[in-house]
Amino acid sequence: MMSSLAAYDLLDPNGSINIIWDIMYWKPDGYLATVRISNLQMYRQIRSPGWTIGWTWANKEVIWSMVGAQAIDRGDCSNFKTNIPHSCETSPAIVDLLPGSVPQNQQLPNCCKGGVLGSWGQRDKAATVSWFQVSVGHSGTSRKTVKVPKGFYLLGPGAGYACSSAVVVPPSVFLSADGRRKTRAMTTWTVTCTYSPTLASKNPNCCVSLSSFYNPMITPCSTCACGCKDKHNCTKRDSEISTLLKPNLVMDGETQLLQCTQHMCPIQVHWHFKVNYMKHWRVKISITNFNYWLNYSHWNLVVQHPNLNNVTLVYNFTYKLLPYHSTSDTGVFYGVKEGNELLMEAENVQSEMIFGKDEKEFTLDQGWVFPRKVYFNGDECLMPPPNSYPFLPNSPNPIHPLLFAAALLLPNINNKTEAMNSLIAKNLCHNPIITIPFGVDSSNKDLKSQATLQDRGTSALEHT
C-alpha cells in the first residue's frame, strides 16, 4: 500500500482524515474504546454509501459489542458456545449505521449518518465527525499489555486513501457537559489517512466545457472524458427513466444511470466568459448532474485561476479562497444553505461572478480567462485540450461608444440594460471584442444581475 507521505494534495496540504482511538476504561478481558473519525479536508467529503475503516488485530482480539457502527462480517465464532461476540474477524471492516436505524437514546453523538462526512471548510464541524464505541475482548488490560492494531485502512467510499501506522499519543482529555470537570482516556492512539488520486486510479467523474462571448465556438467536454464503459447502459430521454428505475431500489452511491452524452460524465462544469467590462469581467458557471440515480448534497466546486484573489461579487454560490495556496489562485464554491446546496439528479445549479481586473495581468490571449484546474467534490475534472479553447479573433473592432451613449439616455435602468443588450447582440458578429463600462450605477443590483450579453452557457450544455 502507498505510504501516507505519497498521498499529498498541493491545494490542501494539511488535509487528512484522522482516526482517534481512545480507551475509556479497562474490562476483565479487554477494554471499551471510543473511536472518532474526523474529516479535516477543506473540500473533499465522504459521500454515500460512506466510510469503511478496517485494521488487523495484533493478537486474537474479538469485538464483543459496538454502539454507533457495526462490523460487516461476524467471522468464525464457532469457538464460542455462549455470549457470541459481535465479530471474531482478525481483520474486521467497520461501517457506520444508517440514520434512523437505532433509537435516539441508544446513539452516540455524531453517529449513525450512513458514513457521510462533510468537508472541513464547508459545513458545520459536527458534520465532519463520526463516532462509534467498541468493546474489545481477548486483549491486554493495561497500557503496558494492550497491543495496537496494525494495517489500518480507510475507504471513502472507494479506494484513494493511504493510512499511517497507529501512533500512541498523550491521552485525550474530555470536558463534562458543564465544563467543570476533566477526564482522560486510559490511552490514545491516532491514525492519519490522506487522499491520493494515484491510489484511486480511476476515470474522472467530471469534465469541463468552455465558451465565451467573443467567439461562437463552444469547446465541449472531451469525448469519453470519464470513460465510455457505461455508454450502452445510458438513457437518451427522460421518458425512459421510469422504465429503468425499480421500486424501492437502493442505490449504493457507485451505481450510475447516466444521460447519454459524448463525454459520459456524471458531472459537467461549464465556464462561460460572459462580459468584459472596463474594470471588471464576468463569468457564468453551470454545474449539471447527468446521473439519474444520485443527488449531490452539500457539493463543492474548487477552481484554480490567477484572478480568484479579486472576486468582487458572486451570485447564488458561497465562495472563499483556499487558505493554504501561496499564490491565492484557488477558490472553493458551495451551494447556498437551504437553497441550492443539493444538486438534484438530472438537474443543474448556476452562478455568475464578477472579477476585478488587474491591468498588468488580465488578457484575452491564450485562454487566460479560463480556469487552470477544476475539482468537483474533490475529484479533478478533465479539462479540454488548450488548443481547443475558444480563440480570440484577429481583428478586434469594439462597439462604438456612441452606441452605449444612446442606451444611457433611456429613462430607467432596466431599459438601459435591455438597449445595451440589443445593441451588443446586433453588433456581436461584427465586433468580437467588447469593452463595456462597468454600469451606469454599479451599485444597482438590478443592473448587475441582468445578463448583458447573449448567454451561450445554457446552449453549451444542450449541445454536449
GROMACS .gro file of C-alpha atoms in nm:
model
  464
    1MET     CA    1   0.000   0.000   0.000
    2MET     CA    2   0.115   0.352  -0.079
    3SER     CA    3   0.258   0.539   0.216
    4SER     CA    4   0.065   0.833   0.352
    5LEU     CA    5   0.359   1.057   0.262
    6ALA     CA    6   0.299   0.984  -0.107
    7ALA     CA    7  -0.065   1.091  -0.074
    8TYR     CA    8  -0.029   1.469  -0.079
    9ASP     CA    9  -0.265   1.738  -0.209
   10LEU     CA   10  -0.094   2.059  -0.319
   11LEU     CA   11  -0.418   2.255  -0.285
   12ASP     CA   12  -0.489   2.123   0.065
   13PRO     CA   13  -0.154   2.021   0.216
   14ASN     CA   14  -0.295   1.987   0.568
   15GLY     CA   15  -0.599   1.791   0.460
   16SER     CA   16  -0.645   1.447   0.611
   17ILE     CA   17  -0.889   1.215   0.781
   18ASN     CA   18  -0.785   1.140   1.138
   19ILE     CA   19  -0.887   0.832   1.335
   20ILE     CA   20  -0.856   0.875   1.714
   21TRP     CA   21  -0.886   0.561   1.928
   22ASP     CA   22  -0.946   0.638   2.297
   23ILE     CA   23  -0.954   0.355   2.550
   24MET     CA   24  -1.202   0.485   2.808
   25TYR     CA   25  -1.173   0.206   3.067
   26TRP     CA   26  -1.037  -0.144   3.115
   27LYS     CA   27  -1.251  -0.458   3.140
   28PRO     CA   28  -1.163  -0.803   3.281
   29ASP     CA   29  -1.053  -0.932   2.939
   30GLY     CA   30  -1.003  -0.612   2.740
   31TYR     CA   31  -1.133  -0.258   2.719
   32LEU     CA   32  -1.403  -0.020   2.596
   33ALA     CA   33  -1.289   0.235   2.337
   34THR     CA   34  -1.443   0.534   2.164
   35VAL     CA   35  -1.332   0.587   1.804
   36ARG     CA   36  -1.359   0.926   1.632
   37ILE     CA   37  -1.324   0.978   1.257
   38SER     CA   38  -1.263   1.344   1.169
   39ASN     CA   39  -1.253   1.486   0.817
   40LEU     CA   40  -1.001   1.772   0.814
   41GLN     CA   41  -1.000   1.811   0.435
   42MET     CA   42  -1.100   2.156   0.314
   43TYR     CA   43  -1.304   2.044   0.013
   44ARG     CA   44  -1.308   1.665  -0.010
   45GLN     CA   45  -1.607   1.500   0.154
   46ILE     CA   46  -1.707   1.138   0.207
   47ARG     CA   47  -2.038   1.080   0.033
   48SER     CA   48  -2.286   0.795   0.041
   49PRO     CA   49  -2.250   0.499   0.090
   50GLY     CA   50  -1.999   0.636   0.338
   51TRP     CA   51  -1.672   0.539   0.501
   52THR     CA   52  -1.540   0.194   0.580
   53ILE     CA   53  -1.244   0.151   0.813
   54GLY     CA   54  -1.054  -0.162   0.896
   55TRP     CA   55  -0.745  -0.298   1.068
   56THR     CA   56  -0.576  -0.622   1.169
   57TRP     CA   57  -0.568  -0.723   1.534
   58ALA     CA   58  -0.223  -0.771   1.689
   59ASN     CA   59  -0.327  -1.093   1.869
   60LYS     CA   60  -0.657  -1.281   1.882
   61GLU     CA   61  -0.884  -0.997   1.989
   62VAL     CA   62  -1.259  -1.008   1.931
   63ILE     CA   63  -1.527  -0.739   1.927
   64TRP     CA   64  -1.784  -0.813   2.196
   65SER     CA   65  -2.019  -0.532   2.102
   66MET     CA   66  -2.044  -0.200   1.918
   67VAL     CA   67  -2.254   0.116   1.951
   68GLY     CA   68  -2.293   0.355   1.658
   69ALA     CA   69  -2.132   0.128   1.397
   70GLN     CA   70  -2.110  -0.238   1.301
   71ALA     CA   71  -1.868  -0.493   1.160
   72ILE     CA   72  -1.961  -0.609   0.811
   73ASP     CA   73  -1.881  -0.974   0.887
   74ARG     CA   74  -1.910  -1.161   1.217
   75GLY     CA   75  -1.650  -1.412   1.104
   76ASP     CA   76  -1.586  -1.757   1.256
   77CYS     CA   77  -1.712  -1.752   1.616
   78SER     CA   78  -1.757  -2.131   1.639
   79ASN     CA   79  -1.526  -2.150   1.943
   80PHE     CA   80  -1.781  -1.957   2.149
   81LYS     CA   81  -2.068  -2.163   2.292
   82THR     CA   82  -2.247  -1.874   2.462
   83ASN     CA   83  -2.213  -1.497   2.461
   84ILE     CA   84  -2.125  -1.483   2.091
   85PRO     CA   85  -1.907  -1.181   2.000
   86HIS     CA   86  -2.020  -0.916   1.754
   87SER     CA   87  -1.720  -1.006   1.536
   88CYS     CA   88  -1.442  -1.264   1.552
   89GLU     CA   89  -1.270  -1.144   1.234
   90THR     CA   90  -0.893  -1.099   1.261
   91SER     CA   91  -0.925  -0.808   1.015
   92PRO     CA   92  -1.269  -0.654   1.077
   93ALA     CA   93  -1.424  -0.398   0.841
   94ILE     CA   94  -1.643  -0.140   1.016
   95VAL     CA   95  -1.920   0.077   0.868
   96ASP     CA   96  -2.144   0.347   1.012
   97LEU     CA   97  -2.509   0.281   1.092
   98LEU     CA   98  -2.781   0.433   0.876
   99PRO     CA   99  -2.985   0.728   1.003
  100GLY     CA  100  -3.290   0.611   1.197
  101SER     CA  101  -3.162   0.256   1.232
  102VAL     CA  102  -3.140   0.272   1.614
  103PRO     CA  103  -3.339   0.469   1.873
  104GLN     CA  104  -3.205   0.812   1.963
  105ASN     CA  105  -3.134   0.709   2.323
  106GLN     CA  106  -2.903   0.430   2.201
  107GLN     CA  107  -2.686   0.653   1.982
  108LEU     CA  108  -2.355   0.824   2.040
  109PRO     CA  109  -2.314   1.190   1.944
  110ASN     CA  110  -2.234   1.222   1.572
  111CYS     CA  111  -2.303   0.859   1.491
  112CYS     CA  112  -2.541   0.694   1.253
  113LYS     CA  113  -2.508   0.921   0.949
  114GLY     CA  114  -2.456   0.647   0.694
  115GLY     CA  115  -2.083   0.717   0.691
  116VAL     CA  116  -2.124   1.057   0.525
  117LEU     CA  117  -1.873   1.323   0.633
  118GLY     CA  118  -1.880   1.686   0.525
  119SER     CA  119  -1.567   1.875   0.428
  120TRP     CA  120  -1.393   2.084   0.694
  121GLY     CA  121  -1.416   2.409   0.500
  122GLN     CA  122  -1.781   2.379   0.409
  123ARG     CA  123  -2.020   2.258   0.672
  124ASP     CA  124  -2.070   2.285   1.046
  125LYS     CA  125  -1.797   2.098   1.228
  126ALA     CA  126  -2.037   1.836   1.369
  127ALA     CA  127  -2.098   1.716   1.013
  128THR     CA  128  -1.727   1.640   0.969
  129VAL     CA  129  -1.705   1.394   1.261
  130SER     CA  130  -1.831   1.040   1.316
  131TRP     CA  131  -1.814   0.842   1.643
  132PHE     CA  132  -1.860   0.483   1.748
  133GLN     CA  133  -1.790   0.271   2.055
  134VAL     CA  134  -1.629  -0.073   2.053
  135SER     CA  135  -1.591  -0.328   2.334
  136VAL     CA  136  -1.279  -0.539   2.275
  137GLY     CA  137  -1.205  -0.875   2.438
  138HIS     CA  138  -0.914  -1.123   2.450
  139SER     CA  139  -0.689  -0.818   2.469
  140GLY     CA  140  -0.444  -0.657   2.706
  141THR     CA  141  -0.595  -0.496   3.014
  142SER     CA  142  -0.343  -0.220   3.085
  143ARG     CA  143  -0.140   0.039   2.900
  144LYS     CA  144   0.159  -0.197   2.910
  145THR     CA  145  -0.014  -0.511   2.787
  146VAL     CA  146  -0.258  -0.376   2.527
  147LYS     CA  147  -0.144  -0.413   2.166
  148VAL     CA  148  -0.209  -0.151   1.900
  149PRO     CA  149  -0.387  -0.284   1.587
  150LYS     CA  150  -0.195  -0.262   1.260
  151GLY     CA  151  -0.272  -0.226   0.890
  152PHE     CA  152  -0.536   0.045   0.921
  153TYR     CA  153  -0.719   0.138   0.601
  154LEU     CA  154  -1.000   0.373   0.501
  155LEU     CA  155  -1.241   0.355   0.209
  156GLY     CA  156  -1.419   0.677   0.144
  157PRO     CA  157  -1.627   0.520  -0.009
  158GLY     CA  158  -1.385   0.371  -0.265
  159ALA     CA  159  -1.007   0.347  -0.279
  160GLY     CA  160  -0.787   0.655  -0.265
  161TYR     CA  161  -0.675   0.689   0.097
  162ALA     CA  162  -0.341   0.581   0.238
  163CYS     CA  163  -0.322   0.546   0.617
  164SER     CA  164  -0.028   0.572   0.852
  165SER     CA  165   0.052   0.324   1.125
  166ALA     CA  166  -0.123   0.383   1.457
  167VAL     CA  167   0.081   0.611   1.683
  168VAL     CA  168   0.042   0.624   2.061
  169VAL     CA  169  -0.008   0.987   2.170
  170PRO     CA  170  -0.087   1.162   2.500
  171PRO     CA  171  -0.432   1.056   2.624
  172SER     CA  172  -0.729   1.262   2.504
  173VAL     CA  173  -0.891   1.498   2.755
  174PHE     CA  174  -1.270   1.527   2.780
  175LEU     CA  175  -1.473   1.802   2.944
  176SER     CA  176  -1.801   1.738   3.122
  177ALA     CA  177  -2.117   1.896   2.980
  178ASP     CA  178  -2.095   2.182   3.229
  179GLY     CA  179  -1.724   2.232   3.158
  180ARG     CA  180  -1.626   2.194   3.524
  181ARG     CA  181  -1.462   1.851   3.520
  182LYS     CA  182  -1.191   1.689   3.308
  183THR     CA  183  -1.141   1.320   3.242
  184ARG     CA  184  -0.867   1.149   3.045
  185ALA     CA  185  -0.860   0.841   2.830
  186MET     CA  186  -0.656   0.548   2.963
  187THR     CA  187  -0.451   0.553   2.645
  188THR     CA  188  -0.492   0.701   2.297
  189TRP     CA  189  -0.357   0.625   1.954
  190THR     CA  190  -0.415   0.803   1.624
  191VAL     CA  191  -0.408   0.715   1.255
  192THR     CA  192  -0.379   0.971   0.974
  193CYS     CA  193  -0.525   0.894   0.630
  194THR     CA  194  -0.455   1.115   0.328
  195TYR     CA  195  -0.602   1.105  -0.021
  196SER     CA  196  -0.409   1.027  -0.338
  197PRO     CA  197  -0.561   1.043  -0.690
  198THR     CA  198  -0.288   0.800  -0.795
  199LEU     CA  199  -0.406   0.547  -0.541
  200ALA     CA  200  -0.766   0.595  -0.654
  201SER     CA  201  -0.656   0.531  -1.017
  202LYS     CA  202  -0.996   0.575  -1.177
  203ASN     CA  203  -1.155   0.766  -1.462
  204PRO     CA  204  -1.254   1.126  -1.390
  205ASN     CA  205  -1.601   1.188  -1.252
  206CYS     CA  206  -1.644   1.526  -1.416
  207CYS     CA  207  -1.540   1.729  -1.717
  208VAL     CA  208  -1.521   2.096  -1.816
  209SER     CA  209  -1.661   2.272  -2.122
  210LEU     CA  210  -1.587   2.633  -2.221
  211SER     CA  211  -1.741   2.921  -2.415
  212SER     CA  212  -1.702   3.297  -2.449
  213PHE     CA  213  -1.892   3.597  -2.577
  214TYR     CA  214  -1.622   3.679  -2.833
  215ASN     CA  215  -1.638   3.350  -3.021
  216PRO     CA  216  -1.944   3.148  -3.129
  217MET     CA  217  -1.747   2.826  -3.091
  218ILE     CA  218  -1.825   2.614  -2.785
  219THR     CA  219  -1.548   2.390  -2.654
  220PRO     CA  220  -1.724   2.074  -2.536
  221CYS     CA  221  -1.604   1.817  -2.288
  222SER     CA  222  -1.365   1.569  -2.446
  223THR     CA  223  -1.518   1.257  -2.594
  224CYS     CA  224  -1.530   0.977  -2.335
  225ALA     CA  225  -1.379   1.217  -2.079
  226CYS     CA  226  -1.498   0.990  -1.797
  227GLY     CA  227  -1.461   0.664  -1.986
  228CYS     CA  228  -1.730   0.514  -2.204
  229LYS     CA  229  -1.786   0.185  -2.023
  230ASP     CA  230  -2.147   0.286  -1.949
  231LYS     CA  231  -2.231   0.413  -2.298
  232HIS     CA  232  -2.450   0.110  -2.371
  233ASN     CA  233  -2.641   0.150  -2.044
  234CYS     CA  234  -2.720   0.521  -2.065
  235THR     CA  235  -3.055   0.681  -2.138
  236LYS     CA  236  -3.134   0.935  -2.406
  237ARG     CA  237  -3.474   1.063  -2.292
  238ASP     CA  238  -3.641   1.143  -1.962
  239SER     CA  239  -3.934   0.924  -2.067
  240GLU     CA  240  -3.709   0.618  -2.047
  241ILE     CA  241  -3.626   0.674  -1.680
  242SER     CA  242  -3.948   0.532  -1.538
  243THR     CA  243  -3.891   0.204  -1.721
  244LEU     CA  244  -3.535   0.174  -1.591
  245LEU     CA  245  -3.594   0.259  -1.225
  246LYS     CA  246  -3.722  -0.014  -0.998
  247PRO     CA  247  -3.948   0.047  -0.695
  248ASN     CA  248  -3.762   0.068  -0.362
  249LEU     CA  249  -3.429   0.041  -0.542
  250VAL     CA  250  -3.143   0.118  -0.301
  251MET     CA  251  -2.852   0.295  -0.467
  252ASP     CA  252  -2.502   0.217  -0.340
  253GLY     CA  253  -2.354   0.551  -0.447
  254GLU     CA  254  -2.135   0.387  -0.712
  255THR     CA  255  -2.410   0.259  -0.941
  256GLN     CA  256  -2.487   0.508  -1.217
  257LEU     CA  257  -2.759   0.566  -1.471
  258LEU     CA  258  -2.623   0.841  -1.692
  259GLN     CA  259  -2.780   1.051  -1.959
  260CYS     CA  260  -2.622   0.962  -2.293
  261THR     CA  261  -2.361   1.227  -2.377
  262GLN     CA  262  -2.044   1.225  -2.581
  263HIS     CA  263  -1.839   1.272  -2.262
  264MET     CA  264  -2.028   1.017  -2.043
  265CYS     CA  265  -1.954   1.205  -1.722
  266PRO     CA  266  -2.194   1.225  -1.428
  267ILE     CA  267  -2.096   1.591  -1.375
  268GLN     CA  268  -2.024   1.862  -1.632
  269VAL     CA  269  -1.894   2.205  -1.534
  270HIS     CA  270  -1.941   2.478  -1.794
  271TRP     CA  271  -1.739   2.801  -1.773
  272HIS     CA  272  -1.873   3.087  -1.987
  273PHE     CA  273  -1.677   3.413  -2.016
  274LYS     CA  274  -1.979   3.637  -2.038
  275VAL     CA  275  -1.883   4.005  -2.030
  276ASN     CA  276  -1.568   4.216  -2.049
  277TYR     CA  277  -1.624   4.541  -1.859
  278MET     CA  278  -1.383   4.833  -1.832
  279LYS     CA  279  -1.252   4.741  -1.487
  280HIS     CA  280  -1.422   4.406  -1.430
  281TRP     CA  281  -1.510   4.087  -1.613
  282ARG     CA  282  -1.793   3.842  -1.566
  283VAL     CA  283  -1.821   3.462  -1.578
  284LYS     CA  284  -2.115   3.224  -1.561
  285ILE     CA  285  -2.064   2.877  -1.411
  286SER     CA  286  -2.311   2.593  -1.465
  287ILE     CA  287  -2.284   2.254  -1.294
  288THR     CA  288  -2.502   1.982  -1.444
  289ASN     CA  289  -2.573   1.641  -1.291
  290PHE     CA  290  -2.620   1.379  -1.564
  291ASN     CA  291  -2.665   1.096  -1.313
  292TYR     CA  292  -3.029   0.993  -1.272
  293TRP     CA  293  -2.953   0.784  -0.965
  294LEU     CA  294  -2.760   1.023  -0.744
  295ASN     CA  295  -2.817   1.356  -0.573
  296TYR     CA  296  -2.510   1.551  -0.463
  297SER     CA  297  -2.585   1.706  -0.125
  298HIS     CA  298  -2.351   1.974   0.011
  299TRP     CA  299  -2.149   1.968  -0.313
  300ASN     CA  300  -1.846   2.190  -0.365
  301LEU     CA  301  -1.650   2.317  -0.662
  302VAL     CA  302  -1.281   2.412  -0.649
  303VAL     CA  303  -1.143   2.634  -0.924
  304GLN     CA  304  -0.784   2.739  -0.989
  305HIS     CA  305  -0.745   3.072  -1.170
  306PRO     CA  306  -0.499   3.361  -1.113
  307ASN     CA  307  -0.780   3.619  -1.072
  308LEU     CA  308  -0.968   3.438  -0.795
  309ASN     CA  309  -0.800   3.659  -0.535
  310ASN     CA  310  -1.000   3.952  -0.672
  311VAL     CA  311  -1.359   3.828  -0.687
  312THR     CA  312  -1.595   4.123  -0.644
  313LEU     CA  313  -1.935   3.956  -0.648
  314VAL     CA  314  -2.075   3.601  -0.657
  315TYR     CA  315  -2.440   3.517  -0.720
  316ASN     CA  316  -2.616   3.204  -0.586
  317PHE     CA  317  -2.299   3.033  -0.457
  318THR     CA  318  -2.093   3.077  -0.140
  319TYR     CA  319  -1.726   3.146  -0.215
  320LYS     CA  320  -1.400   3.150  -0.022
  321LEU     CA  321  -1.031   3.135  -0.109
  322LEU     CA  322  -0.848   2.823  -0.002
  323PRO     CA  323  -0.616   2.939   0.277
  324TYR     CA  324  -0.309   2.728   0.205
  325HIS     CA  325  -0.214   2.801  -0.153
  326SER     CA  326   0.070   3.055  -0.160
  327THR     CA  327  -0.043   3.230  -0.479
  328SER     CA  328  -0.408   3.278  -0.368
  329ASP     CA  329  -0.530   3.149  -0.703
  330THR     CA  330  -0.761   2.874  -0.580
  331GLY     CA  331  -1.114   2.919  -0.451
  332VAL     CA  332  -1.393   2.691  -0.342
  333PHE     CA  333  -1.764   2.737  -0.418
  334TYR     CA  334  -2.053   2.587  -0.223
  335GLY     CA  335  -2.427   2.590  -0.262
  336VAL     CA  336  -2.630   2.832  -0.052
  337LYS     CA  337  -2.772   2.671   0.262
  338GLU     CA  338  -3.139   2.579   0.221
  339GLY     CA  339  -3.109   2.700  -0.137
  340ASN     CA  340  -2.906   2.516  -0.399
  341GLU     CA  341  -2.673   2.309  -0.180
  342LEU     CA  342  -2.848   1.998  -0.314
  343LEU     CA  343  -2.767   1.919  -0.677
  344MET     CA  344  -3.056   1.700  -0.782
  345GLU     CA  345  -3.037   1.416  -1.031
  346ALA     CA  346  -3.054   1.535  -1.394
  347GLU     CA  347  -3.060   1.900  -1.278
  348ASN     CA  348  -2.813   2.189  -1.266
  349VAL     CA  349  -2.707   2.479  -1.048
  350GLN     CA  350  -2.569   2.807  -1.180
  351SER     CA  351  -2.379   3.110  -1.062
  352GLU     CA  352  -2.230   3.426  -1.201
  353MET     CA  353  -1.930   3.605  -1.060
  354ILE     CA  354  -1.760   3.935  -1.128
  355PHE     CA  355  -1.382   3.974  -1.108
  356GLY     CA  356  -1.188   4.293  -1.057
  357LYS     CA  357  -0.924   4.345  -1.325
  358ASP     CA  358  -0.552   4.368  -1.270
  359GLU     CA  359  -0.439   4.557  -1.580
  360LYS     CA  360  -0.092   4.405  -1.558
  361GLU     CA  361  -0.233   4.054  -1.562
  362PHE     CA  362  -0.567   4.048  -1.743
  363THR     CA  363  -0.559   3.941  -2.107
  364LEU     CA  364  -0.786   3.778  -2.360
  365ASP     CA  365  -0.492   3.596  -2.517
  366GLN     CA  366  -0.405   3.227  -2.484
  367GLY     CA  367  -0.713   3.128  -2.286
  368TRP     CA  368  -0.615   3.329  -1.978
  369VAL     CA  369  -0.982   3.386  -1.883
  370PHE     CA  370  -1.045   3.012  -1.847
  371PRO     CA  371  -0.970   2.805  -1.535
  372ARG     CA  372  -0.644   2.616  -1.494
  373LYS     CA  373  -0.800   2.330  -1.295
  374VAL     CA  374  -1.149   2.243  -1.171
  375TYR     CA  375  -1.248   1.995  -0.899
  376PHE     CA  376  -1.598   1.875  -0.812
  377ASN     CA  377  -1.637   1.722  -0.463
  378GLY     CA  378  -1.261   1.679  -0.451
  379ASP     CA  379  -1.228   1.493  -0.783
  380GLU     CA  380  -1.029   1.668  -1.054
  381CYS     CA  381  -1.233   1.733  -1.367
  382LEU     CA  382  -1.090   1.671  -1.712
  383MET     CA  383  -1.017   1.998  -1.892
  384PRO     CA  384  -1.039   2.017  -2.273
  385PRO     CA  385  -0.710   2.041  -2.466
  386PRO     CA  386  -0.575   2.401  -2.461
  387ASN     CA  387  -0.565   2.417  -2.840
  388SER     CA  388  -0.943   2.370  -2.847
  389TYR     CA  389  -1.023   2.672  -2.627
  390PRO     CA  390  -1.241   2.946  -2.782
  391PHE     CA  391  -0.985   3.151  -2.972
  392LEU     CA  392  -0.961   3.528  -2.987
  393PRO     CA  393  -1.043   3.674  -3.332
  394ASN     CA  394  -0.755   3.855  -3.501
  395SER     CA  395  -0.931   4.183  -3.582
  396PRO     CA  396  -1.092   4.343  -3.281
  397ASN     CA  397  -1.349   4.612  -3.353
  398PRO     CA  398  -1.508   4.735  -3.029
  399ILE     CA  399  -1.863   4.865  -3.026
  400HIS     CA  400  -1.858   5.238  -3.077
  401PRO     CA  401  -1.906   5.437  -2.753
  402LEU     CA  402  -2.194   5.631  -2.913
  403LEU     CA  403  -2.399   5.311  -2.911
  404PHE     CA  404  -2.369   5.299  -2.534
  405ALA     CA  405  -2.438   5.672  -2.500
  406ALA     CA  406  -2.767   5.624  -2.682
  407ALA     CA  407  -2.864   5.345  -2.446
  408LEU     CA  408  -2.782   5.552  -2.139
  409LEU     CA  409  -3.033   5.820  -2.240
  410LEU     CA  410  -3.322   5.579  -2.180
  411PRO     CA  411  -3.546   5.658  -1.880
  412ASN     CA  412  -3.466   5.369  -1.645
  413ILE     CA  413  -3.202   5.114  -1.561
  414ASN     CA  414  -3.388   4.812  -1.695
  415ASN     CA  415  -3.449   4.979  -2.032
  416LYS     CA  416  -3.085   5.087  -2.045
  417THR     CA  417  -2.972   4.733  -1.990
  418GLU     CA  418  -3.215   4.597  -2.249
  419ALA     CA  419  -3.098   4.852  -2.503
  420MET     CA  420  -2.733   4.770  -2.442
  421ASN     CA  421  -2.811   4.400  -2.477
  422SER     CA  422  -2.985   4.466  -2.807
  423LEU     CA  423  -2.705   4.682  -2.941
  424ILE     CA  424  -2.441   4.434  -2.834
  425ALA     CA  425  -2.628   4.139  -2.981
  426LYS     CA  426  -2.668   4.319  -3.316
  427ASN     CA  427  -2.301   4.405  -3.329
  428LEU     CA  428  -2.165   4.080  -3.183
  429CYS     CA  429  -2.089   3.915  -3.515
  430HIS     CA  430  -1.905   4.227  -3.639
  431ASN     CA  431  -1.745   4.326  -3.309
  432PRO     CA  432  -1.598   4.017  -3.142
  433ILE     CA  433  -1.420   4.206  -2.864
  434ILE     CA  434  -1.641   4.421  -2.644
  435THR     CA  435  -1.535   4.656  -2.367
  436ILE     CA  436  -1.827   4.770  -2.153
  437PRO     CA  437  -1.810   5.039  -1.885
  438PHE     CA  438  -1.900   4.878  -1.554
  439GLY     CA  439  -2.258   5.006  -1.542
  440VAL     CA  440  -2.404   5.350  -1.501
  441ASP     CA  441  -2.489   5.271  -1.142
  442SER     CA  442  -2.260   4.985  -1.046
  443SER     CA  443  -2.421   4.955  -0.705
  444ASN     CA  444  -2.762   4.886  -0.860
  445LYS     CA  445  -2.849   4.522  -0.801
  446ASP     CA  446  -3.087   4.507  -1.096
  447LEU     CA  447  -2.820   4.625  -1.336
  448LYS     CA  448  -2.562   4.380  -1.203
  449SER     CA  449  -2.799   4.086  -1.215
  450GLN     CA  450  -2.908   4.149  -1.575
  451ALA     CA  451  -2.737   3.945  -1.844
  452THR     CA  452  -2.563   4.199  -2.067
  453LEU     CA  453  -2.471   3.959  -2.342
  454GLN     CA  454  -2.639   3.668  -2.509
  455ASP     CA  455  -2.561   3.373  -2.280
  456ARG     CA  456  -2.414   3.074  -2.453
  457GLY     CA  457  -2.365   2.879  -2.129
  458THR     CA  458  -2.702   2.703  -2.143
  459SER     CA  459  -2.675   2.622  -2.511
  460ALA     CA  460  -2.336   2.466  -2.445
  461LEU     CA  461  -2.495   2.215  -2.211
  462GLU     CA  462  -2.764   2.136  -2.464
  463HIS     CA  463  -2.508   2.055  -2.731
  464THR     CA  464  -2.281   1.838  -2.519
   0.00000   0.00000   0.00000
